[in-house]
XYZ file of C-alpha atoms in Angstrom:
582
model
C 0.000 0.000 0.000
C 1.300 3.485 -0.846
C 2.035 6.148 1.771
C -0.816 8.329 0.504
C -3.262 5.456 0.784
C -2.053 4.612 4.262
C -2.506 8.181 5.478
C -5.933 8.344 3.901
C -6.982 5.142 5.636
C -5.696 6.284 9.017
C -7.807 9.435 9.131
C -11.209 7.733 9.420
C -9.844 5.483 12.169
C -8.958 8.526 14.287
C -12.353 10.087 13.607
C -14.153 6.859 14.525
C -12.162 6.573 17.756
C -13.122 10.118 18.741
C -16.789 9.446 17.953
C -16.661 6.178 19.908
C -15.204 7.916 22.960
C -17.770 10.725 22.743
C -20.714 8.299 22.692
C -19.173 6.154 25.419
C -18.533 8.991 27.863
C -21.893 10.687 27.235
C -23.647 7.384 27.963
C -21.565 6.872 31.096
C -22.343 10.389 32.307
C -26.077 9.925 31.745
C -26.149 6.479 33.410
C -24.261 7.736 36.481
C -26.716 10.629 36.879
C -29.688 8.261 36.443
C -28.329 5.770 38.971
C -27.550 8.551 41.470
C -31.078 9.918 41.134
C -32.562 6.484 41.757
C -30.395 5.672 44.777
C -31.010 9.143 46.215
C -34.758 8.714 45.863
C -34.683 5.336 47.638
C -32.539 6.681 50.477
C -34.865 9.651 50.954
C -37.863 7.316 51.250
C -35.944 5.165 53.705
C -35.110 8.158 55.883
C -38.703 9.392 55.791
C -40.444 6.125 56.663
C -37.629 4.450 58.637
C -39.317 1.031 58.337
C -40.671 0.534 54.836
C -40.091 1.933 51.392
C -43.720 1.665 50.334
C -45.639 4.929 50.696
C -48.525 6.479 48.872
C -46.332 7.648 45.997
C -46.150 4.390 44.025
C -45.085 6.086 40.776
C -42.136 7.817 42.441
C -41.035 4.555 44.074
C -41.269 2.687 40.774
C -39.166 5.355 39.062
C -36.499 5.226 41.775
C -36.378 1.413 41.604
C -36.073 1.470 37.813
C -33.286 4.054 37.911
C -31.436 2.104 40.592
C -31.872 -1.498 39.450
C -31.484 -0.837 35.729
C -29.391 2.310 35.472
C -27.024 1.290 38.308
C -25.826 -2.046 36.866
C -25.561 -0.558 33.377
C -23.449 2.309 34.730
C -21.137 -0.101 36.570
C -20.809 -2.332 33.510
C -19.994 0.546 31.220
C -17.547 1.988 33.746
C -15.767 -1.376 34.018
C -15.428 -1.469 30.231
C -14.053 2.097 30.161
C -11.716 1.497 33.095
C -10.154 -1.532 31.407
C -9.483 0.445 28.241
C -7.657 3.107 30.254
C -4.656 0.779 30.479
C -3.868 2.208 27.051
C -2.078 5.554 27.422
C -3.791 6.920 24.314
C -7.177 6.422 25.978
C -6.031 8.235 29.131
C -4.689 11.167 27.125
C -7.797 11.447 24.970
C -9.777 14.669 25.571
C -13.003 12.718 26.085
C -11.843 11.081 29.304
C -10.668 14.383 30.735
C -13.925 16.091 29.798
C -16.001 13.332 31.388
C -14.005 13.435 34.620
C -14.195 17.236 34.770
C -17.931 17.412 34.081
C -18.930 14.675 36.510
C -16.480 15.932 39.154
C -17.959 19.439 38.965
C -21.583 18.226 39.079
C -20.925 15.900 42.002
C -18.985 18.563 43.909
C -21.704 21.204 43.524
C -24.613 18.908 44.432
C -22.798 17.258 47.340
C -21.593 20.571 48.800
C -24.947 22.340 48.574
C -26.775 19.296 49.985
C -24.395 19.000 52.946
C -24.588 22.705 53.734
C -28.379 22.718 53.354
C -28.541 19.780 55.739
C -26.319 21.521 58.286
C -28.249 24.804 58.034
C -31.600 23.041 58.432
C -30.777 22.151 62.045
C -30.314 25.804 63.026
C -33.423 27.350 64.530
C -36.979 26.134 64.488
C -37.533 25.917 60.774
C -39.519 22.884 59.676
C -37.219 22.107 56.800
C -37.173 18.524 55.477
C -33.699 17.111 56.056
C -34.183 13.724 54.385
C -33.678 14.911 50.805
C -30.459 16.882 51.492
C -29.045 13.941 53.463
C -29.805 11.427 50.714
C -28.338 13.655 47.999
C -25.295 14.414 50.141
C -24.516 10.725 50.685
C -24.963 9.712 47.057
C -23.162 12.620 45.411
C -20.355 12.686 47.973
C -19.670 9.057 47.095
C -19.675 9.907 43.379
C -17.346 12.860 43.984
C -14.933 10.696 45.959
C -15.114 7.983 43.282
C -14.193 10.360 40.479
C -11.450 12.020 42.512
C -9.998 8.530 43.087
C -9.962 7.965 39.343
C -8.403 11.415 38.796
C -5.575 10.650 41.243
C -5.148 6.936 40.433
C -1.418 6.017 40.535
C -1.498 3.702 37.489
C -4.191 5.433 35.439
C -3.858 9.121 36.247
C -5.618 11.737 34.181
C -3.386 14.739 33.597
C -5.735 16.126 30.926
C -7.717 19.201 32.111
C -6.329 18.816 35.629
C -6.190 22.598 36.037
C -9.838 22.877 34.947
C -11.037 20.647 37.790
C -9.017 22.604 40.340
C -10.249 25.928 38.959
C -13.907 24.836 38.878
C -13.746 23.755 42.514
C -11.922 26.871 43.703
C -14.225 29.271 41.828
C -17.350 27.517 43.096
C -16.067 27.577 46.669
C -14.968 31.208 46.440
C -18.288 32.465 45.075
C -20.258 30.402 47.583
C -18.156 31.534 50.533
C -18.054 35.210 49.529
C -21.798 35.395 48.881
C -22.683 33.717 52.167
C -20.170 35.865 54.077
C -21.738 39.009 52.636
C -25.186 37.771 53.711
C -23.993 36.951 57.244
C -22.118 40.217 57.734
C -24.998 42.183 56.238
C -27.501 40.661 58.684
C -25.161 41.312 61.605
C -24.497 44.936 60.624
C -28.169 45.552 59.921
C -28.991 44.647 63.504
C -26.183 46.892 64.742
C -27.283 49.858 62.596
C -31.064 49.691 62.579
C -31.665 47.639 65.721
C -33.821 44.583 66.362
C -36.895 46.150 64.768
C -35.558 45.235 61.327
C -35.301 41.515 62.140
C -37.923 38.849 61.714
C -40.544 38.410 64.405
C -40.644 34.610 64.012
C -37.099 33.723 65.107
C -34.044 35.333 66.726
C -31.861 37.445 64.481
C -28.782 35.308 64.980
C -30.384 32.252 63.361
C -30.032 33.757 59.896
C -26.477 34.861 60.626
C -25.517 31.371 61.782
C -27.014 29.726 58.704
C -25.096 32.090 56.427
C -21.911 31.415 58.380
C -22.362 27.681 57.822
C -22.594 28.236 54.065
C -19.632 30.613 54.147
C -17.483 28.118 56.077
C -18.409 25.278 53.722
C -17.570 27.358 50.656
C -14.264 28.418 52.220
C -13.335 24.778 52.825
C -14.104 23.872 49.212
C -12.064 26.835 47.955
C -9.126 26.043 50.234
C -9.156 22.387 49.257
C -8.946 23.054 45.520
C -6.813 26.207 45.616
C -4.170 24.934 48.074
C -4.597 21.179 48.585
C -5.208 20.354 44.919
C -2.654 22.956 43.808
C -4.890 25.268 41.799
C -2.671 28.254 42.542
C 0.448 26.398 41.325
C -0.828 25.815 37.789
C 0.926 28.249 35.456
C -1.794 28.129 32.814
C -3.854 30.743 31.054
C -7.053 29.419 32.635
C -5.777 30.098 36.159
C -4.633 33.581 35.123
C -8.030 34.324 33.600
C -9.744 33.055 36.760
C -7.653 35.325 38.976
C -8.408 38.331 36.787
C -12.067 37.642 35.989
C -13.305 36.390 39.366
C -10.787 37.504 41.953
C -10.234 41.020 40.583
C -13.068 41.951 38.219
C -16.068 40.509 40.103
C -14.603 41.334 43.510
C -13.698 44.829 42.318
C -17.223 45.495 41.106
C -18.584 44.257 44.440
C -16.245 46.454 46.488
C -16.593 49.588 44.359
C -20.365 49.215 44.136
C -20.690 48.755 47.877
C -18.466 51.750 48.562
C -20.562 53.869 46.244
C -23.751 52.897 48.074
C -22.125 53.716 51.428
C -21.182 57.192 50.231
C -24.659 57.655 48.729
C -26.329 56.827 52.042
C -24.031 59.205 53.916
C -24.705 62.002 51.425
C -28.438 61.452 51.742
C -28.186 61.562 55.525
C -26.407 64.895 55.229
C -28.348 66.611 52.425
C -31.506 64.620 51.643
C -33.700 63.510 54.565
C -36.870 63.232 52.505
C -37.389 59.543 53.453
C -37.702 58.025 56.939
C -34.419 57.297 58.678
C -35.011 53.557 58.765
C -35.504 53.486 54.982
C -32.422 55.617 54.419
C -30.258 53.233 56.447
C -31.639 50.054 54.876
C -29.007 49.671 52.097
C -26.089 50.600 54.382
C -25.485 47.167 55.941
C -25.384 45.209 52.647
C -23.122 47.895 51.181
C -20.689 47.678 54.101
C -20.613 43.888 53.872
C -20.097 43.936 50.097
C -17.285 46.454 50.410
C -15.480 44.519 53.138
C -15.733 41.051 51.560
C -15.154 42.315 48.010
C -12.066 44.269 49.055
C -10.710 41.245 50.945
C -11.124 38.942 47.933
C -9.741 41.581 45.571
C -6.721 42.203 47.756
C -5.821 38.526 47.983
C -6.038 37.943 44.238
C -4.232 41.204 43.516
C -1.347 39.935 45.669
C -1.532 36.524 43.967
C -1.268 38.150 40.524
C 2.037 39.792 41.515
C 3.683 36.360 41.589
C 2.318 35.397 38.164
C 3.511 36.469 34.720
C 4.045 40.083 33.691
C 1.018 39.899 31.429
C -1.177 38.762 34.323
C 0.068 41.515 36.617
C -0.582 44.139 33.977
C -4.020 42.714 33.210
C -4.995 42.928 36.886
C -4.188 46.644 36.911
C -6.096 47.228 33.688
C -9.146 45.385 35.010
C -9.087 47.438 38.220
C -8.817 50.612 36.172
C -11.697 49.518 33.946
C -14.022 48.865 36.899
C -13.204 52.227 38.491
C -13.516 54.098 35.200
C -16.937 52.566 34.544
C -18.084 53.747 37.983
C -16.690 57.247 37.446
C -18.175 57.549 33.955
C -21.601 56.430 35.149
C -21.323 59.028 37.913
C -20.641 61.754 35.351
C -23.669 60.686 33.345
C -25.941 60.673 36.371
C -24.699 64.102 37.493
C -25.449 65.577 34.050
C -28.844 63.907 34.133
C -29.604 65.388 37.567
C -28.476 68.889 36.566
C -30.676 68.783 33.476
C -33.563 67.530 35.610
C -33.116 70.531 37.893
C -33.071 72.875 34.910
C -36.140 71.267 33.370
C -38.216 71.152 36.597
C -36.863 73.565 39.238
C -39.704 72.791 41.649
C -39.185 69.018 41.629
C -36.050 69.178 43.742
C -36.366 66.005 45.858
C -35.920 63.406 43.132
C -33.289 65.485 41.331
C -31.326 65.932 44.550
C -31.346 62.187 45.227
C -30.224 61.521 41.664
C -27.459 64.099 41.954
C -26.171 62.592 45.190
C -26.109 59.157 43.578
C -24.012 60.458 40.688
C -21.652 62.311 43.004
C -21.103 59.212 45.171
C -20.311 57.070 42.139
C -17.931 59.706 40.799
C -16.172 60.206 44.125
C -15.605 56.474 44.501
C -14.607 55.600 40.938
C -12.375 58.562 40.111
C -9.760 58.108 42.898
C -9.504 54.350 42.317
C -9.077 54.925 38.593
C -6.445 57.589 39.250
C -4.426 55.246 41.450
C -4.708 52.272 39.085
C -4.259 54.078 35.759
C -1.817 56.825 36.866
C -2.733 59.361 34.136
C 0.209 61.624 35.020
C 2.711 58.818 34.386
C 1.824 57.771 30.866
C 4.477 56.221 28.550
C 6.833 58.698 26.894
C 8.705 56.163 24.764
C 7.723 53.116 22.773
C 9.645 50.882 25.199
C 7.533 52.211 28.067
C 4.214 51.016 26.558
C 3.218 47.979 28.669
C 1.695 44.842 27.132
C -2.080 44.878 26.773
C -2.335 48.664 26.986
C -3.266 49.206 23.331
C -5.900 46.452 23.488
C -7.360 48.111 26.590
C -7.457 51.517 24.868
C -9.082 50.150 21.732
C -11.641 48.163 23.770
C -12.670 51.154 25.883
C -12.781 53.459 22.873
C -14.869 50.967 20.912
C -17.370 50.287 23.689
C -17.712 53.984 24.505
C -18.177 54.851 20.841
C -20.946 52.250 20.497
C -22.673 53.562 23.641
C -22.379 57.131 22.362
C -23.858 56.141 18.994
C -26.805 54.358 20.610
C -27.551 57.261 22.953
C -27.300 59.683 20.040
C -29.926 57.667 18.188
C -32.133 57.659 21.289
C -31.801 61.440 21.601
C -32.748 61.861 17.966
C -35.743 59.590 18.430
C -36.921 61.558 21.481
C -36.495 64.869 19.652
C -38.482 63.767 16.626
C -41.097 62.199 18.873
C -41.468 65.531 20.680
C -41.644 67.528 17.461
C -44.055 65.237 15.646
C -46.272 64.172 18.554
C -48.600 65.984 20.860
C -47.169 68.594 23.228
C -47.652 66.501 26.369
C -45.496 64.280 28.535
C -42.849 66.736 29.672
C -40.425 69.131 28.047
C -37.867 68.209 25.446
C -35.083 68.605 28.017
C -36.817 66.207 30.359
C -37.111 63.674 27.524
C -33.433 63.686 26.524
C -31.649 64.328 29.834
C -30.961 60.631 30.676
C -29.487 59.644 27.269
C -27.708 63.003 27.026
C -25.926 62.378 30.327
C -24.857 58.961 29.073
C -23.722 60.516 25.800
C -21.530 63.033 27.624
C -19.891 60.332 29.746
C -19.336 57.994 26.785
C -17.982 60.826 24.655
C -15.470 61.846 27.304
C -14.260 58.267 27.763
C -14.048 57.621 24.024
C -12.206 60.870 23.333
C -9.683 60.353 26.119
C -8.815 56.794 25.123
C -8.679 57.644 21.433
C -6.190 60.436 22.167
C -4.037 58.036 24.208
C -4.178 55.448 21.426
C -3.005 57.977 18.857
C -0.219 59.074 21.192
C 0.988 55.483 21.602
C 0.773 54.884 17.876
C 2.939 57.948 17.238
C 5.522 56.670 19.732
C 5.631 53.270 18.079
C 5.871 54.782 14.597
C 8.735 57.042 15.657
C 10.621 54.164 17.253
C 10.082 51.706 14.408
C 13.247 51.287 12.277
C 13.047 52.034 8.577
C 12.459 48.736 6.892
C 14.409 48.193 3.697
C 12.993 45.826 1.199
C 15.087 42.693 1.217
C 15.647 40.910 -2.110
C 16.902 37.411 -1.497
C 17.340 36.094 -5.039
C 17.968 37.629 -8.448
C 17.776 35.621 -11.672
C 19.760 37.416 -14.385
C 19.032 36.628 -18.033
C 21.544 38.281 -20.408
C 23.468 37.823 -23.624
C 26.887 36.344 -24.210
C 30.071 38.150 -25.260
C 31.432 39.252 -27.686
C 29.250 42.289 -28.268
C 27.731 42.375 -24.776
C 28.575 43.261 -21.239
C 30.361 40.471 -19.420
C 27.571 38.550 -17.598
C 29.894 37.503 -14.778
C 30.864 41.103 -14.089
C 27.227 42.173 -14.259
C 26.112 39.393 -11.875
C 28.910 40.182 -9.475
C 28.023 43.875 -9.454
C 24.313 43.174 -8.840
C 25.188 40.871 -5.955
C 27.433 43.503 -4.358
C 24.846 46.258 -4.837
C 21.831 44.351 -3.502
C 23.249 41.592 -1.319
C 21.093 39.049 -3.123
C 22.075 35.681 -4.496
C 22.372 36.035 -8.280
C 21.769 33.203 -10.743
C 22.855 33.895 -14.354
C 21.126 32.530 -17.446
C 22.444 33.237 -20.980
C 20.064 34.155 -23.759
C 20.028 32.083 -26.932
C 17.906 34.447 -29.045
C 20.022 37.617 -29.182
C 22.105 36.454 -32.152
C 25.241 37.767 -30.542
C 23.765 41.261 -30.200
C 24.730 42.052 -26.672
C 23.275 44.398 -24.149
C 25.820 47.134 -24.718
C 28.912 47.486 -26.903
C 31.968 46.023 -25.252
C 34.286 48.765 -26.451
C 34.016 50.461 -23.027
C 33.200 47.550 -20.734
C 34.152 48.951 -17.337
C 32.135 52.192 -17.128
C 29.141 50.707 -18.961
C 29.006 47.770 -16.571
C 28.811 50.255 -13.722
C 25.979 52.141 -15.441
C 24.036 48.942 -15.942
C 24.543 47.883 -12.331
C 23.349 51.233 -11.012
C 20.250 51.179 -13.196
C 19.497 47.568 -12.200
C 19.881 48.476 -8.500
C 17.491 51.415 -8.948
C 14.887 49.140 -10.476
C 15.326 46.575 -7.690
C 14.807 49.240 -5.010
C 11.306 49.844 -6.389
C 10.387 46.156 -6.133
C 8.815 44.567 -3.062
C 9.476 40.979 -4.086
C 12.013 38.643 -2.540
C 12.782 37.003 -5.889
C 13.305 39.187 -8.960
C 13.932 38.317 -12.603
C 16.299 40.709 -14.450
C 16.237 40.407 -18.240
C 19.130 42.248 -19.924
C 18.636 42.317 -23.701
C 18.166 41.791 -26.500
C 19.728 45.012 -27.489
C 19.531 47.856 -25.007
C 16.404 46.649 -23.158
C 16.342 45.969 -19.401
C 13.378 44.515 -17.521
C 12.970 43.900 -13.776
C 10.120 41.469 -13.092
C 9.030 40.660 -9.483
C 8.197 36.962 -9.052
C 5.542 35.379 -6.836
C 6.260 32.753 -4.210
C 5.507 29.192 -5.387
C 1.916 28.315 -4.636
C 1.230 31.677 -3.010
C 0.040 35.142 -3.898
C 2.198 37.526 -5.822
C 4.610 39.412 -3.621
C 5.187 42.275 -6.008
C 3.844 45.692 -5.150
C 3.283 46.686 -8.737
C 3.522 45.567 -12.358
C 6.774 44.480 -13.959
C 9.040 47.357 -14.874
C 10.897 47.777 -18.186
C 13.417 50.329 -19.455
C 15.588 50.893 -22.504
C 19.127 51.577 -21.387
C 20.962 54.527 -22.872
C 24.753 54.090 -22.979
């Protein structure tokens, strides 16, 4: 069999193996889920009745028995078949096995963790929460999680494929769960401290809710610690871990902290300048804002410190993300302030709502602007091309593009409102009242777009000034010329072209010039120099790496750029021709 035939026959085999693995692992995933559902349903019934499985729900019992007695053995049989095939290293390194392990590991971890924490929280207080279902799910899915972790860490059949994904999924899930529950617990605690016991529920003590949230926060923290430290998630030097640090630990946490700080300042400003609402209502958002600021800043600070020990690109990206979050807050504050000022101008008597809106814009601006100033450092911008950090131009283009799109949309909305006011009935408020919200957004987006566009042009000018002048490099020259007597010596001409251009010259002799050379040989030395200079001038105008030089017949000289084999033409223009004058 030929080599071409062999390669053609091998391709379908690889495709069939991939399809076989896909079907196999999808079936195994589905059967494991079905068997877990059946066993969980039977355990829940056992915990509820304690003596017999038979209750009034015959259909539910039949479904659980079918899932357990049919899906369970099929899942074990298929797993045994898959496990035996994993003795082959190619099967262990196949993406399908890694994807199955990652998917089932993540599902089992999430269900087992939430069921265990729900079970633990159900025993706090006097809530009549059914504990049988969380207990059954916790037992079944904890066993499945342990089973798949055993396969992941097996000494003879380890799965190194997507190992960082499993660690990242567990750490991100634990971090989000712990941070959210910690914010809820701290918010409830601070709410009691700020507004007193009147804000709590009348059906149970206030500390019950705090204790339940603390249970969830502790469970999430354990899951995060286990995957981030014990499973080595922080040690993986992969792009996925870097993206997780930036996206979750810095971006999401930064938004949480900056948003909470803005609400805190808004409440304080309202307490000082706007007491139109009852005090209890004014203080209501203060506790969640304080909790969000504290927990968000703690998470952001940890991941900001972790990014320092990563690559330069990751460290720079963390600063850019922080700057982006702060700039978005400051820009939204500018838009709201413009909106409030226009509202005051449109309706001078309606001062309460406009004052509240103005204070909201001021709080957002006062929080976002200082953070952006510290992260972006506008007074210390690059002055040379070497000082432009990686990712900066992408950041500038992204912010300019998004701001330009927002400005365009708001401009269309303003136009729509204007035409609606002009063409419709003169009711529903003044034209200023109609356009003040989109106009404020337009002002903020225009300022952001203009600033980043100016910085982008400045960086482009620095890079253009620092870029060296690129000379066109001609690698090969094919010289076609006549043969002496009656012509310029082709060896001298080839040697002169090579010295003038630095290219490798290949000489071909014409057979159709009948002995009529390029130039008379009565004055060979100076005429050879003239020809070389004119050939070099023609080559300077060519952008090709391979050039054909045709000298003759007679006094004609042509420089023809050639295309790369099998590719597009590399010439910048048509072939050039000239009649030489001795």
